[in-house]
XYZ file of C-alpha atoms in Angstrom:
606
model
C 6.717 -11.879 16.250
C 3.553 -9.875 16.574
C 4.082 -5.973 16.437
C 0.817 -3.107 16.740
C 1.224 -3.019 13.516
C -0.700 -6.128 13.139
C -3.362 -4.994 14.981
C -6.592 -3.128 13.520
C -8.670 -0.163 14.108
C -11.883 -1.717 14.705
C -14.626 0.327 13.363
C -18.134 0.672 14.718
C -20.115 1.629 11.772
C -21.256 -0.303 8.875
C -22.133 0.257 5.604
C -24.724 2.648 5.188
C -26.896 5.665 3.168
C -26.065 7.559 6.770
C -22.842 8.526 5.224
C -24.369 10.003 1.614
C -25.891 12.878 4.158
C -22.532 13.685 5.093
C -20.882 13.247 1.500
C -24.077 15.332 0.483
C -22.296 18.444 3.001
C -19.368 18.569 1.213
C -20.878 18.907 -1.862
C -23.631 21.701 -1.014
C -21.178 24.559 -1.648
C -20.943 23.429 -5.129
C -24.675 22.222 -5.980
C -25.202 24.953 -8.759
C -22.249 23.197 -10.585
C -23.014 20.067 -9.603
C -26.689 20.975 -10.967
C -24.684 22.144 -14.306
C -23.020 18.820 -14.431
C -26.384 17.470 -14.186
C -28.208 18.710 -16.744
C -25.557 18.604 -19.537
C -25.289 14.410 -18.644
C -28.905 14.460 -19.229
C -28.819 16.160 -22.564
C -26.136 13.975 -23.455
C -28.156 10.807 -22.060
C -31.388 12.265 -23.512
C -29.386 12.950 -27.442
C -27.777 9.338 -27.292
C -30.703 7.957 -26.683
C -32.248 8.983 -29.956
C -29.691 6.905 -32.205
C -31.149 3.909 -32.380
C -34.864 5.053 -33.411
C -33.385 6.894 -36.044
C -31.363 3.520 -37.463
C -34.912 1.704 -36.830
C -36.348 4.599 -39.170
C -33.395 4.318 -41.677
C -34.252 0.417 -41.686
C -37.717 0.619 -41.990
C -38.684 4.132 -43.673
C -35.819 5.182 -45.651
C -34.105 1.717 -47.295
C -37.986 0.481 -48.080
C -38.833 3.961 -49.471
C -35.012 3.570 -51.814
C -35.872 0.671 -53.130
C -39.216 1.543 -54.099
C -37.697 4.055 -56.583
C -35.989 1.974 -58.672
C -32.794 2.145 -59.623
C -33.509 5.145 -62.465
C -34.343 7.868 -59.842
C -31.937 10.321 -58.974
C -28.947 9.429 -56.279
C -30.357 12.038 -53.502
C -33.470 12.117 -54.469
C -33.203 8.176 -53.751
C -31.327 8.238 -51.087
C -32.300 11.939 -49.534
C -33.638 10.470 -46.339
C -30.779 8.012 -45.860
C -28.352 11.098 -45.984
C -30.530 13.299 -43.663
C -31.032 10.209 -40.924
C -26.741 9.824 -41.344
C -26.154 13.935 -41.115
C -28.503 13.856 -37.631
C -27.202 11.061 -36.499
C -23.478 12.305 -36.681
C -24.494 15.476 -35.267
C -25.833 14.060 -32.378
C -22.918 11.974 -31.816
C -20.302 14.804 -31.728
C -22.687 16.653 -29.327
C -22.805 14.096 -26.809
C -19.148 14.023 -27.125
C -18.607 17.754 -26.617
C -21.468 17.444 -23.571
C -19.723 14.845 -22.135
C -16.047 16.493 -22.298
C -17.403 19.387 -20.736
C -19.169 17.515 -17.806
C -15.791 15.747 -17.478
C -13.472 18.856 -16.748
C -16.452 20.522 -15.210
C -17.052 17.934 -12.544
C -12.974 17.035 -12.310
C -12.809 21.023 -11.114
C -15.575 20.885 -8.381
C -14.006 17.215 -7.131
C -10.716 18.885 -6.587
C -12.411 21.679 -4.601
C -14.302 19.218 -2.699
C -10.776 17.170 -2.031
C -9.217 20.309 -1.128
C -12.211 21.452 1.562
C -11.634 17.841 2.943
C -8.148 18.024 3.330
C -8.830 21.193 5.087
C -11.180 20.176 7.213
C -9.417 16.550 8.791
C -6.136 19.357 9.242
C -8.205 21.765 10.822
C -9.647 18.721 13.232
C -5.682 16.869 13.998
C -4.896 20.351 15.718
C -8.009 20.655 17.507
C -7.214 16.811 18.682
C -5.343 16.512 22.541
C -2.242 15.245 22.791
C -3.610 11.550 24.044
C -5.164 11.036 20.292
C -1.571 11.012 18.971
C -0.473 9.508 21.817
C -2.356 6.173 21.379
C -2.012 5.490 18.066
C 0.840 4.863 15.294
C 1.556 8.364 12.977
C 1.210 6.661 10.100
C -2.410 5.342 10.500
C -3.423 8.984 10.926
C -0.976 10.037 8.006
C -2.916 7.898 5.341
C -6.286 9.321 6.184
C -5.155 12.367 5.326
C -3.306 11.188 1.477
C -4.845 8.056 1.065
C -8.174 7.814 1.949
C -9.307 11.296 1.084
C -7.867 10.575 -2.435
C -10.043 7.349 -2.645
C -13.167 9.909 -2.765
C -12.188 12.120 -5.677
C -13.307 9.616 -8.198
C -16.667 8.892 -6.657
C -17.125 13.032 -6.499
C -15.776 13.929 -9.539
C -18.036 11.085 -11.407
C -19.772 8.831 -9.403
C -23.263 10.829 -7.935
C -23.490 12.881 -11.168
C -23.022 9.221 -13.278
C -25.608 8.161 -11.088
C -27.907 10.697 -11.500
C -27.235 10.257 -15.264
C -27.410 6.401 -15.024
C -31.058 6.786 -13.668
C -32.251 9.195 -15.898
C -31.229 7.123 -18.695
C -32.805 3.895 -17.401
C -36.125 5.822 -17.206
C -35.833 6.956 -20.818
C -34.810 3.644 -22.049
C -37.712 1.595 -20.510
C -40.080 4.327 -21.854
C -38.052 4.081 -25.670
C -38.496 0.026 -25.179
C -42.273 0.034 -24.069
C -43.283 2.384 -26.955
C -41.297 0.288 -29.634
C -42.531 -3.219 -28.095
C -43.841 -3.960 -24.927
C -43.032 -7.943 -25.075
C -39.927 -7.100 -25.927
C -39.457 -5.048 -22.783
C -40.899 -7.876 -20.376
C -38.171 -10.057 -21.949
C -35.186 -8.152 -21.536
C -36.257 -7.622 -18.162
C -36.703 -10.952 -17.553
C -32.610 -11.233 -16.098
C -32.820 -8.453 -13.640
C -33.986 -10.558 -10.709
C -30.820 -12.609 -10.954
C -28.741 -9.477 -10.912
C -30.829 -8.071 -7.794
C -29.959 -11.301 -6.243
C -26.239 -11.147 -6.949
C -25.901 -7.429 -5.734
C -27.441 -7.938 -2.266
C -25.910 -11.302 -1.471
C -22.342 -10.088 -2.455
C -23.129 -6.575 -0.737
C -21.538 -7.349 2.519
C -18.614 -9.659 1.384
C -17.268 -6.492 -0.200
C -17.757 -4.026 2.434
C -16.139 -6.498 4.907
C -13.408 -6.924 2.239
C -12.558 -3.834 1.860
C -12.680 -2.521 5.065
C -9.849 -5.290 5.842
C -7.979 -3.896 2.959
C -8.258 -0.761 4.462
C -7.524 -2.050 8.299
C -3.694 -3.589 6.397
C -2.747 -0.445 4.511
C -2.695 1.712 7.273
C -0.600 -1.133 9.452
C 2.074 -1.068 6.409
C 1.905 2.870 6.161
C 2.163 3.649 9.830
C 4.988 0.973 9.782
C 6.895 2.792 7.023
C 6.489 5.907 8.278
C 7.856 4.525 12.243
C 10.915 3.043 10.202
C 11.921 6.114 8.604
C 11.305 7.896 11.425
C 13.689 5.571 13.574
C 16.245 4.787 10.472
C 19.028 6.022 12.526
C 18.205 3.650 15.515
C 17.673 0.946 13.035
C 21.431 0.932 11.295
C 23.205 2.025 15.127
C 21.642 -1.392 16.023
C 21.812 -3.318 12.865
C 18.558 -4.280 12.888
C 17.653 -3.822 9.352
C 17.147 -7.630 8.160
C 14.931 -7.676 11.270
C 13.191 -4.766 10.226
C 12.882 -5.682 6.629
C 11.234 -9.209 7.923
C 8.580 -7.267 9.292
C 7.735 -5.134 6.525
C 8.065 -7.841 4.180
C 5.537 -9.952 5.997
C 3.050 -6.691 6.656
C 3.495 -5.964 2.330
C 2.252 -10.002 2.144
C -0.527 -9.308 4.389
C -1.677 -6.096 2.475
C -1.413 -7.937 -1.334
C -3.737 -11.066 -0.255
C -6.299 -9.133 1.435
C -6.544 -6.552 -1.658
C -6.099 -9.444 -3.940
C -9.240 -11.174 -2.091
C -11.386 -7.671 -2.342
C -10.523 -7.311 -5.455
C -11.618 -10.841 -6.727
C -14.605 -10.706 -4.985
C -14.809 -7.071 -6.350
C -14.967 -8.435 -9.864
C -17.202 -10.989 -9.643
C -19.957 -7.869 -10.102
C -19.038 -6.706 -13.872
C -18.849 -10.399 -15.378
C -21.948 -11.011 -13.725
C -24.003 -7.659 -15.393
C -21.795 -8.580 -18.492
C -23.084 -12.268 -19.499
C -26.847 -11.041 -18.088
C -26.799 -8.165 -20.835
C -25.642 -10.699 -22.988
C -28.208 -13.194 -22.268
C -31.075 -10.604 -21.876
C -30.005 -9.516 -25.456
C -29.778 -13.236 -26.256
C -33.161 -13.816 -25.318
C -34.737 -10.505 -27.106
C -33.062 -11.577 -30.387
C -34.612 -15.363 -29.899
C -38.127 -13.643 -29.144
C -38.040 -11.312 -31.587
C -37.024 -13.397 -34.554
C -39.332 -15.737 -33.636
C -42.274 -12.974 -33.719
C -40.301 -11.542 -37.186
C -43.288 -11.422 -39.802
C -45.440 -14.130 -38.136
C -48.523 -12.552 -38.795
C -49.677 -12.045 -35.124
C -50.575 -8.816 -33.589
C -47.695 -6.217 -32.919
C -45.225 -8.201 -35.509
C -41.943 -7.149 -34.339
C -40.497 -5.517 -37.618
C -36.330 -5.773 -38.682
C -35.981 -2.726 -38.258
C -37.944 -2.566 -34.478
C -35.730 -5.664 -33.674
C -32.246 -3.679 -34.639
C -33.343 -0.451 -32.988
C -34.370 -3.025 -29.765
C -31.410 -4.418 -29.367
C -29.787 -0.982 -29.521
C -31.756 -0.087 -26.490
C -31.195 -2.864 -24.389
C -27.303 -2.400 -24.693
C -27.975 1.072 -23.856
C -30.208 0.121 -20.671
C -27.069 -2.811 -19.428
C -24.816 -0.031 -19.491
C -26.428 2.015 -16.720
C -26.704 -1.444 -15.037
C -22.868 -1.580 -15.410
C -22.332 1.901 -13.983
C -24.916 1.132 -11.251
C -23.035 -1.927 -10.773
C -19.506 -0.043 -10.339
C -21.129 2.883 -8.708
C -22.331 0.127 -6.064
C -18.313 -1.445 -6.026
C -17.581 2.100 -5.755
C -19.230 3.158 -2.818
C -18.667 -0.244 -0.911
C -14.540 0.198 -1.276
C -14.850 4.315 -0.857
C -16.981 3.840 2.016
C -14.560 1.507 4.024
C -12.354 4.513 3.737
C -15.123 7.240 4.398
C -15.668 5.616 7.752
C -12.177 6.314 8.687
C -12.187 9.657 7.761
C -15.726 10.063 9.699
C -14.102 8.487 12.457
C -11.382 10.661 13.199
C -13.330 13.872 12.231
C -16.120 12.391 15.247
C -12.837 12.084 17.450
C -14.082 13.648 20.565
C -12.147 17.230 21.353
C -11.168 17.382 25.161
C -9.534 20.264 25.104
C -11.768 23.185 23.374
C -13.301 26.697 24.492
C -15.970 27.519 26.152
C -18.823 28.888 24.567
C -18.413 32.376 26.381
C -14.146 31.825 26.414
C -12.680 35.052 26.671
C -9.311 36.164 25.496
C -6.597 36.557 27.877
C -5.768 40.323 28.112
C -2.193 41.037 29.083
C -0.801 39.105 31.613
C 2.040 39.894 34.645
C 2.637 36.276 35.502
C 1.007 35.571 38.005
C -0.055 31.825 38.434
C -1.945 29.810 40.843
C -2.893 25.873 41.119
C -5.437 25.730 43.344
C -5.705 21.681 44.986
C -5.031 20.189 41.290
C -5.549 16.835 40.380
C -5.122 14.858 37.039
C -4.537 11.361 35.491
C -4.132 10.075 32.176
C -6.205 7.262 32.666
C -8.896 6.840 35.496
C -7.961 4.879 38.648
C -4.136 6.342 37.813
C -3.524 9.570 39.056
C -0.693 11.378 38.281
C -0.919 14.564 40.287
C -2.068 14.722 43.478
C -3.449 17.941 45.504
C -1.045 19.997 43.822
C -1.157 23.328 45.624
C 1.082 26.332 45.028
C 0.950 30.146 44.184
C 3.680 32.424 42.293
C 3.892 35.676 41.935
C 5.029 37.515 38.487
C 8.756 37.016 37.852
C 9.251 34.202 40.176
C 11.419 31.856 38.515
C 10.643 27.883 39.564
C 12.267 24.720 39.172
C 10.640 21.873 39.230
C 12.655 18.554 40.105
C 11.789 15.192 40.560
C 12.476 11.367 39.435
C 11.290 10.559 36.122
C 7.396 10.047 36.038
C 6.569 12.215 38.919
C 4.757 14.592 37.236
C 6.988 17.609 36.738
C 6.348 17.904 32.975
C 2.328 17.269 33.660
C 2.316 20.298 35.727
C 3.171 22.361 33.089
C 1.413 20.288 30.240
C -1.686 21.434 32.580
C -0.592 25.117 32.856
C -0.482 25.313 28.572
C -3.331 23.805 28.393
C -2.432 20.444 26.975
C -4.830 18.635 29.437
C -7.526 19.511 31.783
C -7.475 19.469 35.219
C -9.737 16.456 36.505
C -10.087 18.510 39.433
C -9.112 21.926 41.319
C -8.513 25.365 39.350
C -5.070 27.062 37.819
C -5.435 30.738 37.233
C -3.053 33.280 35.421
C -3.426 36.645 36.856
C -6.895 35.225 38.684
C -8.565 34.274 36.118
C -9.477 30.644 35.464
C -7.794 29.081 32.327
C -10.931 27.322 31.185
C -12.878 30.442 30.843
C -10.135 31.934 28.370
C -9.575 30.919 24.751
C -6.814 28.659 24.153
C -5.146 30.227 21.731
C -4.835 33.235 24.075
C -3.213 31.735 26.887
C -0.350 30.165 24.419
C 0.229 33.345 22.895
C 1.541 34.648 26.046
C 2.864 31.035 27.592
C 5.901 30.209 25.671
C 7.291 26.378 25.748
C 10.518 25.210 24.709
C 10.741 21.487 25.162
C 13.145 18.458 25.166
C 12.499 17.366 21.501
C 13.438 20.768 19.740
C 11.658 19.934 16.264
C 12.405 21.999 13.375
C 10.518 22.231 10.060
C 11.958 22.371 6.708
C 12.724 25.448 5.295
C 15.201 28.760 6.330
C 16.656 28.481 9.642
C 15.041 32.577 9.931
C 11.637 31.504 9.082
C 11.689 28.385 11.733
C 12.508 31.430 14.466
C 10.097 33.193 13.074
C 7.739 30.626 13.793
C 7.355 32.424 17.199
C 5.667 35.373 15.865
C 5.407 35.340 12.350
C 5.092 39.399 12.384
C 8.889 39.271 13.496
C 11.175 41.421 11.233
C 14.840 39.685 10.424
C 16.411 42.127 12.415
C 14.206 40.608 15.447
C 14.903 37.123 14.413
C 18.535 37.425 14.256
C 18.632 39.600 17.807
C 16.796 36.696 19.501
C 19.482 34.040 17.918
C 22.219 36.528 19.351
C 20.340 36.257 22.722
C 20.975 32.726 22.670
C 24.211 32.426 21.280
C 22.679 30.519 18.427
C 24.492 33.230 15.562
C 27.704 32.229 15.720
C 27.311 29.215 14.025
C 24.123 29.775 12.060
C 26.590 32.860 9.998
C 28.774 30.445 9.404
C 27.111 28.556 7.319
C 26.963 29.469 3.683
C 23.619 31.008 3.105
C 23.677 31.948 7.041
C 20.135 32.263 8.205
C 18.621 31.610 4.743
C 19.935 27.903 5.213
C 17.635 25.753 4.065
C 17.096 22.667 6.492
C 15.906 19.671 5.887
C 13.008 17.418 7.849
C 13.392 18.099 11.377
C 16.611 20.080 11.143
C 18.397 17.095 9.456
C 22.430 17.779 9.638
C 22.165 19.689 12.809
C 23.176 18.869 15.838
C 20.782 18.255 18.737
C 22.071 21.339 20.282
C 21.960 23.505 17.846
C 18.883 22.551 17.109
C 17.538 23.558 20.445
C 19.350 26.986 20.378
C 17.145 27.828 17.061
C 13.848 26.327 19.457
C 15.364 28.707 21.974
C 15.484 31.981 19.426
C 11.737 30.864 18.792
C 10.459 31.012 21.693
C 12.103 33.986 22.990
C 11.250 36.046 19.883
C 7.689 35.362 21.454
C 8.227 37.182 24.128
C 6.405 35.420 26.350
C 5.096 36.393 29.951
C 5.078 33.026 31.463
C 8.265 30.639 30.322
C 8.724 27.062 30.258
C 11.660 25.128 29.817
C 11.108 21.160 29.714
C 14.752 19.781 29.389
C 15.685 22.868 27.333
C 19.429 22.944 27.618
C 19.635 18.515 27.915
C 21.712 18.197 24.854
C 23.502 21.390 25.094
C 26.982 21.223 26.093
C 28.288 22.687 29.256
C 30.264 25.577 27.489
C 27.266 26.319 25.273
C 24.859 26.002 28.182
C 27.262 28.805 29.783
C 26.575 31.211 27.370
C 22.556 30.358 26.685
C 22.496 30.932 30.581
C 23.635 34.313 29.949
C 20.567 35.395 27.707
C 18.445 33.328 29.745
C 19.363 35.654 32.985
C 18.104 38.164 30.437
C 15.006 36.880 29.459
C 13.936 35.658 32.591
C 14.104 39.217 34.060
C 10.802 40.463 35.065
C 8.956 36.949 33.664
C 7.696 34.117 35.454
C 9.643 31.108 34.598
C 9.359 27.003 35.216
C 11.865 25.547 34.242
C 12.007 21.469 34.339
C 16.268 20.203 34.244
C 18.541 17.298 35.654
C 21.378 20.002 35.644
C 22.217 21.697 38.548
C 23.598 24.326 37.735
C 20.338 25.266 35.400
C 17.882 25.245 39.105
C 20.249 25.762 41.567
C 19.794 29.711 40.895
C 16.001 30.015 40.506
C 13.936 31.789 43.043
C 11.588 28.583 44.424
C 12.254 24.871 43.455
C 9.324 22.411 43.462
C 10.628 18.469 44.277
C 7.827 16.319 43.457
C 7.602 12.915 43.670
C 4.791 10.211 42.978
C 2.724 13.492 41.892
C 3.179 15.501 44.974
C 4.945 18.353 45.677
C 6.614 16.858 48.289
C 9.228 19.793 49.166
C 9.750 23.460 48.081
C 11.738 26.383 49.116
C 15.479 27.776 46.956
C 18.207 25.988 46.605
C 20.099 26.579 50.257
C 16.761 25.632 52.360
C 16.435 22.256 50.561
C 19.934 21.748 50.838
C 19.819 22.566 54.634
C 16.797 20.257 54.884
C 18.336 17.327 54.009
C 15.521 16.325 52.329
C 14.887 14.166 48.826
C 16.303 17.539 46.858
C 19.160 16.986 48.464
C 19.374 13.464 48.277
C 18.603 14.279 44.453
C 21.758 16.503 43.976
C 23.866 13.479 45.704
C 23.382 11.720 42.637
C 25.365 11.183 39.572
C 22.202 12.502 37.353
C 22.999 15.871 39.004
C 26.431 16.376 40.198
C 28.242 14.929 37.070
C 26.658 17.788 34.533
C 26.950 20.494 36.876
């Protein structure tokens, strides 16, 4: 059975330098370390480099000059130059060591800092995003661009551009080491690189593809996992869990061959570098020996031949890194992409340039001819037309999918009018900063979702400069303290994800003490008191006749007895406000309200 969760993101791009630019940004905060990092790799590139010369000195210089002694002269006198050649070369070894330790936990600090700014940054962008982003697309896919991929690039931070730099450096030195000690050496251990070059840019987009698919089938399984825990309570109401498990099973398969493929094809790099430095060696050894006291110009000495061979393991091993480095940014940039991609996710809903904040409001709010859709060629709301005055409490009714909660979606701010004007006090919402107009629109909707933590600190998500005292007057507004005291830590409760061991109305009596410790001007209620019971709605109706004192209110309900008291009631239908006037007038009309109340939806939850 095929699910979305076989289907792919398809992404645009390719691999590319156009992302090292962009890579490069994160970084720039941090170049002087990253300079730091730098030039201690070099010293400790630079230092290595020098062990080999000084064994081609010990085997040429210092053994020949031993022996020459004899065996009567005196140990260090003998041997003095032996010992010094040993003492320097140690010493250079335990400084490279130290260097390199230092660059480690140097450049392991900045990565993290880097990671962190990321992070940041993609967080700071999925609140910026409309609702329609999350709409379209699985939770999970977005979740592991977040963890996932932005882990993938802490290695290739932390090691993988200052390694290169390094890498390079050391390839420079090393060709310059080789040409001075023999230049026909050189031109033979080069000989192999072709075949490498050949390798690299043949296999180049294999990987990337690879990769990429890897990436495509992770995020399918993680936005899978995430749905399934999400729904676990649907899943064992319905005993659906072999079904369930099938599917997961099958998307696990799918995710092992494609890394096992990108992983094979992944390896076929470092055995490649690994039997060319062993054949360029191969070859140096056969050229040398055969030049090895032959009497021609340049005779290629033990000593030079030892101290050669040293160099050319030291010039495959930047080759290696290159070669990783290469595997490195191939599989990190399949996930980079994703990252780019959501962080280039167009914002719909932003302020303008010259947005203003929304002083203190009285309520007033107009929608001046208003049309939207979702989708072009679909509208959804149609010439909607209507003006209320501060305090004016309005209920909107209507068959599912008419539009009622767009209307208010449109008044928060949630979406953009495709046409036509709503104003708050006379001033048009899209000149005025978003977060202003929220600040003094409060929402309490359907799906009350709670966060984990104290049940005081999720109501004083409403205004976090609440005092308890505030916090537990607005729970006592809503009824909502009676059985948040009875618990055992009262409102220091700690709940789990999404209120987990609540019940759905209590749950939405704490949403209700958050939004009314807001205290906002304008108040909407989408389905507020659904899964409240009739003799709790009673007494939330009670602080709501409060609250909606001297505030304008829209309030969105199948119960009757929640709109039959409000001031004005909107029916729409098909997008269209297709009747309006109180409660006795659409009764007296006759009209679809009253056909509305006729029905079972209505009358039996009154």
């Amino acid at each position: 059975m095929r699910n979305k969760f076989d289907e792919d993101e398809e992404i645009e791009q390719k691999l590319n330098l156009r992302i090292i630019p962009r890579l490069i940004g994160w970084i720039k905060p941090y170049k002087w370390w990253m300079v730091l990092a730098c030039i201690i790799m070099l010293l400790a590139s630079g230092i290595s480099l020098v062990s080999p010369y000084l064994i081609r000195m010990a085997i040429d210089v210092a053994i020949p000059a031993a022996q020459a002694l004899g065996e009567d002269a005196d140990f260090f006198q003998k041997y003095f130059m032996l010992l010094k050649i040993s003492a320097f070369l140690l010493a250079t070894t335990l400084v490279v060591r130290v260097l390199l330790a230092s660059k480690l936990k140097l450049m392991t600090r900045v990565a993290q800092k880097i990671i962190v700014n990321i992070r940041k940054e993609v967080f700071t962008k999925l609140q910026a995003l409309p609702f329609t982003y999350f709409d379209s697309r699985p939770h999970g896919k977005i979740l592991i661009r977040v963890v996932n991929y932005v882990n993938s690039l802490s290695d290739l931070l932390s090691n993988g551009i200052i390694q290169l730099i390094s890498d390079l450096f050391t390839l420079i030195v090393i060709i310059c080491f080789m040409i001075a000690i023999d230049p026909r050496l050189t031109l033979v251990a080069m000989a192999v690189l072709p075949v490498l070059l050949v390798v690299l840019i043949s296999m180049k987009k294999k990987q990337h593809e690879a990769w990429k698919q890897e990436s495509y089938k992770r995020s399918n399984l993680t936005a899978y996992l995430s749905e399934s825990i999400n729904g676990m309570k649907v899943t064992q109401s319905f005993a659906r869990e072999s079904v369930n498990q099938g599917i997961f099973n099958n998307l696990c398969d799918i995710c092992k061959k494609v890394w096992i493929r990108a992983v094979n094809i992944n390896n076929i790099i470092w055995p490649v570098v690994d039997n060319l430095s062993t054949l360029g060696v191969s070859l140096v050894y056969m050229a040398g020996i055969s030049w090895l006291g032959n009497g021609i110009t340049g005779t290629v000495t033990v000593g030079t031949l030892v101290a050669f061979a040293g160099y050319i393991w030291r010039f495959w091993m930047p080759i290696q890194n290159l070669g990783n480095f290469y595997n490195s940014m191939v599989t990190t940039g399949a996930y980079v992409e994703r990252i780019f991609e959501l962080l280039d996710e167009p914002e719909d809903i932003t302020d303008r340039p010259d947005a203003k904040d929304l002083p203190p409001i009285r309520g007033h709010v107009h929608f001046d001819h208003v049309n939207f859709s979702y989708e072009k060629g679909n509208p959804i709301l149609k010439d909607v037309d209507f003006n209320i005055t501060p305090g004016t409490s309005v209920a909107i009714v209507g068959p599912t999918g008419a539009g009622k909660t767009t209307i208010v979606n449109l008044l928060s701010r949630f979406y953009n009018p495709d046409e036509g004007k709503i104003l708050i006090d006379g001033i048009d919402i899209q000149e005025l900063k978003i977060k202003s107009i929220r600040k003094q629109v409060g929402v309490m909707l359907q799906d009350s979702f709670l966060f984990s933590g104290p049940i005081i600190e999720n109501i004083r998500y409403g205004r976090l400069d609440a005092t308890d005292e505030e916090c537990i007057e607005a729970a006592k507004m809503v009824h909502a303290h009676e059985f948040i005291s009875a618990f055992p830590d009262g409102y220091n409760t700690i709940l789990s994800a999404n209120g987990g061991g609540l019940s759905q109305g209590q749950k939405q009596l704490i949403s209700f003490a958050r939004v009314l410790l807001s205290d906002p001007r304008i108040l909407i209620l989408d389905e507020a008191t659904s899964s409240v019971d009739t003799q709790t709605e009673k007494l939330v109706q009670q602080g709501l006749n409060k609250l909606l004192k001297n505030r304008t209110s829209f309030i969105i309900a199948h119960r009757l007895s929640t709109i039959r008291n409000s001031d004005i009631i909107f029916v729409v239908n098909h997008g269209e406000i297709v009747e309006r006037g109180n409660h006795q007038e659409l009764m007296d009309l006759k009209g679809e309200y009253y056909k509305l109340c006729s029905k079972v939806v209505y009358s039996s939850k009154e």
